Tab-separated table of C-alpha atoms in Angstrom:
chain	number	residue	atom	x	y	z
A	1	MET	CA	-0.038	0.351	-0.096
A	2	ALA	CA	1.523	3.155	-1.256
A	3	MET	CA	2.351	5.522	2.234
A	4	PRO	CA	-0.570	9.005	2.059
A	5	ALA	CA	1.341	12.471	1.009
A	6	ASP	CA	0.839	13.744	3.959
A	7	ALA	CA	2.518	10.809	6.439
A	8	GLY	CA	5.762	10.665	3.878
A	9	ARG	CA	6.080	14.306	4.172
A	10	ILE	CA	6.108	14.075	7.760
A	11	ARG	CA	8.598	10.851	8.199
A	12	ASP	CA	10.900	13.471	5.698
A	13	LEU	CA	10.992	16.017	7.993
A	14	LEU	CA	11.743	13.818	11.351
A	15	HIS	CA	14.393	11.927	8.811
A	16	ALA	CA	15.298	15.168	8.586
A	17	ALA	CA	16.950	15.768	12.216
A	18	ARG	CA	18.876	12.576	12.179
A	19	ALA	CA	20.474	13.258	8.149
A	20	HIS	CA	24.291	12.791	9.795
A	21	ASP	CA	27.386	10.688	7.893
A	22	PRO	CA	28.658	9.067	10.225
A	23	THR	CA	31.573	8.344	7.908
A	24	SER	CA	31.680	12.068	7.316
A	25	ARG	CA	33.445	13.052	11.220
A	26	GLN	CA	36.277	11.914	13.616
A	27	PRO	CA	35.982	11.885	17.088
A	28	LEU	CA	37.139	15.240	18.973
A	29	PHE	CA	37.967	14.634	22.848
A	30	LEU	CA	39.297	17.501	25.055
A	31	LEU	CA	41.364	16.696	28.117
A	32	ASP	CA	39.886	17.539	30.807
A	33	ARG	CA	41.352	16.392	34.713
A	34	GLY	CA	43.932	13.772	33.330
A	35	ARG	CA	41.112	11.955	30.810
A	36	PRO	CA	40.333	12.471	27.345
A	37	VAL	CA	35.995	13.658	27.193
A	38	PRO	CA	34.700	13.238	23.726
A	39	VAL	CA	32.696	16.593	23.779
A	40	GLY	CA	32.453	16.709	19.498
A	41	SER	CA	33.615	15.956	16.191
A	42	VAL	CA	35.448	16.860	13.485
A	43	ALA	CA	34.873	16.644	9.449
A	44	HIS	CA	38.433	14.957	8.343
A	45	ARG	CA	38.287	17.555	5.553
A	46	HIS	CA	39.530	19.666	8.352
A	47	ARG	CA	41.470	17.414	10.448
A	48	ALA	CA	44.779	18.800	9.131
A	49	PRO	CA	44.063	22.572	9.662
A	50	VAL	CA	42.787	22.011	12.805
A	51	LEU	CA	46.004	19.441	13.794
A	52	HIS	CA	48.254	21.179	12.439
A	53	TRP	CA	47.628	24.666	13.548
A	54	ALA	CA	50.704	26.741	13.697
A	55	GLY	CA	49.314	28.537	17.569
A	56	TRP	CA	49.548	24.986	19.471
A	57	SER	CA	53.345	25.098	19.922
A	58	GLY	CA	53.284	28.453	20.943
A	59	LEU	CA	51.248	28.769	23.280
A	60	GLY	CA	51.935	25.505	25.207
A	61	ALA	CA	49.376	23.489	23.999
A	62	ARG	CA	48.748	20.918	21.463
A	63	CYS	CA	46.725	19.180	19.388
A	64	SER	CA	47.414	15.085	19.294
A	65	VAL	CA	45.648	12.039	17.335
A	66	HIS	CA	43.576	9.838	19.662
A	67	ASP	CA	41.224	6.915	19.286
A	68	GLY	CA	40.698	8.124	15.689
A	69	GLY	CA	40.007	11.371	16.233
A	70	LEU	CA	41.743	14.424	17.660
A	71	LEU	CA	42.605	15.143	21.308
A	72	LEU	CA	42.792	18.997	22.402
A	73	ASP	CA	44.750	19.551	24.852
A	74	ALA	CA	43.806	23.258	25.852
A	75	GLY	CA	45.593	23.725	29.823
A	76	ALA	CA	43.389	23.076	32.856
A	77	GLN	CA	41.379	25.242	33.764
A	78	ALA	CA	38.152	26.838	31.544
A	79	ASP	CA	38.724	30.321	30.632
A	80	VAL	CA	42.450	29.582	29.775
A	81	ARG	CA	41.106	26.801	27.271
A	82	GLN	CA	38.448	29.222	25.993
A	83	ALA	CA	41.801	31.397	24.836
A	84	LEU	CA	43.125	29.387	23.086
A	85	LEU	CA	39.903	27.521	21.289
A	86	ALA	CA	38.792	31.399	20.515
A	87	ARG	CA	42.705	32.393	18.759
A	88	LEU	CA	41.640	28.812	16.896
A	89	ALA	CA	38.161	29.755	15.656
A	90	ALA	CA	39.375	33.444	14.579
A	91	ASP	CA	42.045	31.631	12.147
A	92	LEU	CA	39.916	28.828	11.189
A	93	ARG	CA	37.756	32.306	10.066
A	94	ARG	CA	40.297	33.777	8.346
A	95	GLN	CA	40.546	31.018	6.210
A	96	GLY	CA	36.436	31.001	5.313
A	97	LEU	CA	35.784	27.711	7.589
A	98	ILE	CA	33.908	29.581	10.703
A	99	GLU	CA	30.939	31.893	9.109
A	100	GLY	CA	28.794	33.672	10.487
A	101	TRP	CA	30.253	34.781	12.935
A	102	ARG	CA	28.114	35.671	16.053
A	103	ASP	CA	29.872	37.348	18.868
A	104	GLU	CA	27.905	34.876	21.693
A	105	LEU	CA	29.625	32.497	23.615
A	106	PHE	CA	28.323	28.841	23.806
A	107	PRO	CA	29.308	25.997	26.875
A	108	VAL	CA	31.543	22.937	25.692
A	109	GLN	CA	30.012	20.263	27.867
A	110	ALA	CA	30.924	16.316	27.439
A	111	LEU	CA	28.299	14.353	24.506
A	112	ASP	CA	26.807	12.263	27.909
A	113	ALA	CA	25.860	15.226	29.495
A	114	LEU	CA	22.183	14.705	30.439
A	115	PRO	CA	19.843	16.894	29.515
A	116	THR	CA	17.074	19.335	31.885
A	117	HIS	CA	15.399	21.930	31.545
A	118	ALA	CA	17.565	23.604	34.511
A	119	GLY	CA	20.582	23.863	32.604
A	120	GLY	CA	23.662	20.643	32.546
A	121	PRO	CA	27.049	20.884	34.557
A	122	PRO	CA	29.507	23.659	34.468
A	123	ALA	CA	30.933	23.678	31.025
A	124	LEU	CA	34.142	22.828	30.309
A	125	THR	CA	34.941	25.536	28.194
A	126	ARG	CA	33.143	28.254	26.127
A	127	ILE	CA	33.138	28.486	21.956
A	128	GLU	CA	32.208	31.174	19.897
A	129	ARG	CA	28.471	30.200	18.820
A	130	ALA	CA	29.582	29.940	15.098
A	131	SER	CA	32.016	27.457	15.342
A	132	ALA	CA	29.758	25.193	17.845
A	133	ARG	CA	28.624	23.652	14.322
A	134	PHE	CA	32.525	23.777	13.189
A	135	TRP	CA	33.126	21.489	16.632
A	136	GLY	CA	29.899	19.470	16.585
A	137	THR	CA	29.384	19.905	20.115
A	138	LEU	CA	26.485	19.688	22.314
A	139	THR	CA	24.031	22.960	22.195
A	140	PHE	CA	20.721	23.805	23.800
A	141	GLY	CA	17.813	24.500	22.164
A	142	ALA	CA	14.835	26.540	23.796
A	143	HIS	CA	11.698	26.774	21.406
A	144	CYS	CA	8.132	27.441	22.778
A	145	ASN	CA	4.472	26.843	21.569
A	146	GLY	CA	2.080	29.928	21.768
A	147	TYR	CA	-1.234	28.872	21.411
A	148	VAL	CA	-5.017	29.913	22.271
A	149	ALA	CA	-7.252	27.627	23.781
A	150	ASP	CA	-11.291	27.867	23.929
A	151	ALA	CA	-13.786	27.336	26.716
A	152	ASP	CA	-12.784	23.909	27.487
A	153	ALA	CA	-8.670	24.145	27.226
A	154	ARG	CA	-8.337	22.621	24.402
A	155	PRO	CA	-5.455	24.505	22.103
A	156	VAL	CA	-7.172	25.670	18.567
A	157	ALA	CA	-4.447	28.154	17.243
A	158	LEU	CA	-0.620	28.405	17.624
A	159	TRP	CA	1.214	31.631	16.848
A	160	ILE	CA	3.384	31.354	14.738
A	161	GLY	CA	6.769	33.334	14.036
A	162	GLU	CA	7.219	35.074	10.368
A	163	ARG	CA	11.488	34.855	10.238
A	164	ALA	CA	12.688	38.264	8.584
A	165	ALA	CA	13.940	38.749	5.290
A	166	ASP	CA	17.249	39.581	5.941
A	167	LYS	CA	18.155	36.785	8.589
A	168	ALA	CA	21.180	34.733	8.033
A	169	VAL	CA	19.715	31.598	8.828
A	170	ASP	CA	15.711	30.434	7.448
A	171	PRO	CA	15.502	33.943	6.185
A	172	GLY	CA	11.570	34.132	5.843
A	173	ARG	CA	10.522	30.344	6.633
A	174	LEU	CA	7.895	30.186	9.815
A	175	ASP	CA	8.781	29.858	13.034
A	176	ASN	CA	7.359	28.787	16.719
A	177	LEU	CA	6.904	31.981	19.204
A	178	ILE	CA	10.129	32.326	20.050
A	179	GLY	CA	13.178	30.086	19.543
A	180	ALA	CA	15.961	30.731	21.158
A	181	GLY	CA	19.933	29.406	21.244
A	182	VAL	CA	21.276	28.829	24.997
A	183	PRO	CA	24.407	30.820	25.811
A	184	ASP	CA	26.757	29.659	28.105
A	185	GLY	CA	25.219	30.815	32.060
A	186	GLN	CA	21.777	29.831	31.428
A	187	THR	CA	19.781	28.159	31.208
A	188	PRO	CA	16.549	26.603	28.589
A	189	ALA	CA	13.910	28.700	31.016
A	190	GLN	CA	15.928	31.727	30.797
A	191	ALA	CA	17.005	31.370	27.272
A	192	LEU	CA	12.948	32.036	26.871
A	193	LEU	CA	12.819	34.955	29.273
A	194	ARG	CA	15.591	37.108	27.205
A	195	GLU	CA	13.750	35.834	23.676
A	196	ALA	CA	10.537	36.703	24.535
A	197	TRP	CA	11.238	40.160	25.281
A	198	GLU	CA	12.966	40.656	22.091
A	199	GLU	CA	11.183	38.176	19.744
A	200	ALA	CA	7.630	38.642	20.730
A	201	GLY	CA	6.956	41.744	23.253
A	202	LEU	CA	6.508	39.475	25.770
A	203	HIS	CA	7.256	40.075	29.634
A	204	PRO	CA	8.562	37.785	32.334
A	205	ALA	CA	4.645	37.953	34.048
A	206	GLN	CA	3.110	36.808	31.087
A	207	LEU	CA	5.264	34.270	30.905
A	208	GLN	CA	3.866	32.588	34.297
A	209	ARG	CA	2.163	30.035	33.009
A	210	VAL	CA	4.951	27.993	30.739
A	211	ARG	CA	4.718	24.664	30.609
A	212	THR	CA	7.788	22.271	30.321
A	213	GLY	CA	7.152	19.915	26.963
A	214	SER	CA	9.793	17.504	25.211
A	215	VAL	CA	14.057	17.349	25.197
A	216	LEU	CA	14.079	16.547	21.603
A	217	GLU	CA	17.325	15.607	20.356
A	218	LEU	CA	18.612	16.281	16.930
A	219	LEU	CA	21.609	15.368	14.555
A	220	ARG	CA	21.410	16.726	11.332
A	221	ASP	CA	24.637	17.141	8.841
A	222	ARG	CA	24.580	21.587	7.487
A	223	PRO	CA	26.859	22.969	5.252
A	224	GLU	CA	28.122	25.077	8.633
A	225	GLY	CA	28.894	21.208	10.902
A	226	LEU	CA	27.371	19.600	12.320
A	227	GLN	CA	24.112	20.475	14.023
A	228	ARG	CA	23.962	18.166	17.354
A	229	GLU	CA	21.608	19.549	19.825
A	230	HIS	CA	18.886	19.395	22.510
A	231	LEU	CA	16.141	21.148	21.477
A	232	HIS	CA	14.251	21.874	25.317
A	233	VAL	CA	10.066	22.630	24.018
A	234	HIS	CA	8.450	24.583	26.485
A	235	ASP	CA	4.127	25.659	25.915
A	236	LEU	CA	2.727	28.937	26.661
A	237	GLU	CA	-1.417	29.563	26.967
A	238	LEU	CA	-1.584	33.294	25.667
A	239	PRO	CA	-5.351	35.247	26.498
A	240	ALA	CA	-7.144	35.739	23.633
A	241	GLY	CA	-6.646	39.159	21.787
A	242	LEU	CA	-3.126	39.217	22.995
A	243	GLN	CA	-0.752	40.479	20.056
A	244	PRO	CA	3.177	39.719	19.928
A	245	VAL	CA	4.605	42.249	18.984
A	246	ASN	CA	8.617	41.414	17.925
A	247	GLN	CA	11.142	44.306	19.334
A	248	ASP	CA	14.697	43.365	17.449
A	249	GLY	CA	13.822	43.584	13.901
A	250	GLU	CA	14.246	39.737	13.074
A	251	VAL	CA	10.487	38.346	13.124
A	252	ALA	CA	8.817	40.251	10.212
A	253	ARG	CA	5.423	39.527	11.866
A	254	PHE	CA	3.190	36.738	13.469
A	255	HIS	CA	-0.039	34.763	12.846
A	256	LEU	CA	-2.395	33.145	14.505
A	257	LEU	CA	-3.023	29.874	12.537
A	258	PRO	CA	-5.710	27.660	13.779
A	259	ILE	CA	-3.959	23.874	14.534
A	260	ALA	CA	-4.634	22.420	11.971
A	261	GLU	CA	-3.102	24.896	9.431
A	262	ALA	CA	0.064	25.224	11.451
A	263	LEU	CA	0.053	21.234	11.561
A	264	GLU	CA	0.289	21.782	7.231
A	265	ALA	CA	3.056	24.072	7.781
A	266	ALA	CA	4.496	22.020	9.431
A	267	ARG	CA	3.995	19.017	7.111
A	268	ASP	CA	4.599	20.877	3.978
A	269	GLY	CA	8.515	22.265	5.018
A	270	ARG	CA	7.223	26.310	5.522
A	271	MET	CA	8.512	26.144	8.823
A	272	THR	CA	12.403	25.390	9.779
A	273	VAL	CA	12.952	22.208	10.842
A	274	ASP	CA	13.159	23.181	14.081
A	275	ALA	CA	10.051	24.754	14.953
A	276	ALA	CA	8.364	21.886	13.137
A	277	LEU	CA	9.192	19.268	15.109
A	278	ALA	CA	8.565	21.594	17.994
A	279	THR	CA	5.516	21.991	16.655
A	280	LEU	CA	4.046	18.649	16.059
A	281	ASP	CA	5.348	17.831	19.650
A	282	PHE	CA	2.580	19.838	20.946
A	283	ALA	CA	0.116	18.771	18.402
A	284	GLN	CA	0.807	15.120	19.891
A	285	ARG	CA	1.147	15.762	23.524
A	286	HIS	CA	-2.196	17.378	23.561
A	287	ARG	CA	-3.961	14.845	21.117
A	288	LEU	CA	-4.490	17.414	18.080
A	289	LEU	CA	-3.502	15.284	15.424
A	290	ASP	CA	-6.979	14.976	13.665
A	291	ALA	CA	-6.845	18.793	12.832
A	292	ALA	CA	-4.856	18.105	10.292
A	293	GLY	CA	-5.963	14.593	9.493
A	294	LEU	CA	-3.066	12.438	10.947
A	295	CYS	CA	-2.382	9.950	12.955
A	296	ALA	CA	0.171	8.990	16.047
A	297	GLU	CA	1.631	6.597	13.357
A	298	ASP	CA	2.455	9.652	10.893
A	299	LEU	CA	4.588	10.335	14.184
A	300	GLU	CA	5.902	6.848	15.024
A	301	GLY	CA	9.865	8.653	14.652
A	302	LEU	CA	8.846	11.495	17.126
A	303	ASP	CA	8.949	9.467	20.086
A	304	ALA	CA	12.772	8.275	18.872
A	305	LEU	CA	13.738	11.860	18.529
A	306	ARG	CA	12.305	12.235	22.416
A	307	TRP	CA	15.491	11.959	25.267
A	308	GLN	CA	14.178	9.522	27.756
A	309	PRO	CA	15.777	9.614	31.346
A	310	PRO	CA	18.189	6.554	31.388
A	311	ARG	CA	16.605	3.702	34.040
A	312	PRO	CA	18.113	3.654	37.493
């Protein structure tokens, strides 16, 4: 029996969340307290520029081959490591290997760090956000589904943002009410509070009813490297009549879409991959799939993306 077109597009989307060729990269380790800690990966074509970087010897650090990958010995202190990796990233940027500089620091965590809405363990070091995918390090995102409910508290519409045409990433695509990368020193909840005002003009008091949803694990090959991300999904019921207003120029406009239309946008590729996954996660958790003619079997692959706490 042929697969319905709608279900096929959903499966393509779920596949895109894990579209990674593991043979294209090699492991990256950071020496910490005398032991190699896996923190990411490096594309094979970038092995030589990293391994033979002239700055290693001059800074009293070194890069060596270890367990089929690269081991960085960048000192024992997080701030020392940060300074050294910043110099390396600047050189890689000059070579055109890192693009889209953000002047924002992301934490470097062990790859086995447990995702929690309260934040992770202390960072081993910090790197420029734009270099995270070059290094294939674990990053954290926070998205919020802003919805309007009926008298029975059932969601009937979602606030969907349209990204500005001049955005460096995914210009003009549809997005969730709030979407944030989680920088160093912030939890996903804190990142949402910050972005809530910048993206939607919402004050902290208006986020008191935000609820945590799933944590989705993404592993995607991208032109700039590898997106290895824990996407923390949240839900926020907003009163009817409230109009989100963007403050930082990164959202062109907001649309209040009935649930069926929002799911169609997620299914048809009009949303960013992250936003589409967060929207489908919301719909499945709130049992709204029938609004777009979908069923639980169509989203079986979504369960595989959800992080589950380890059993004792």
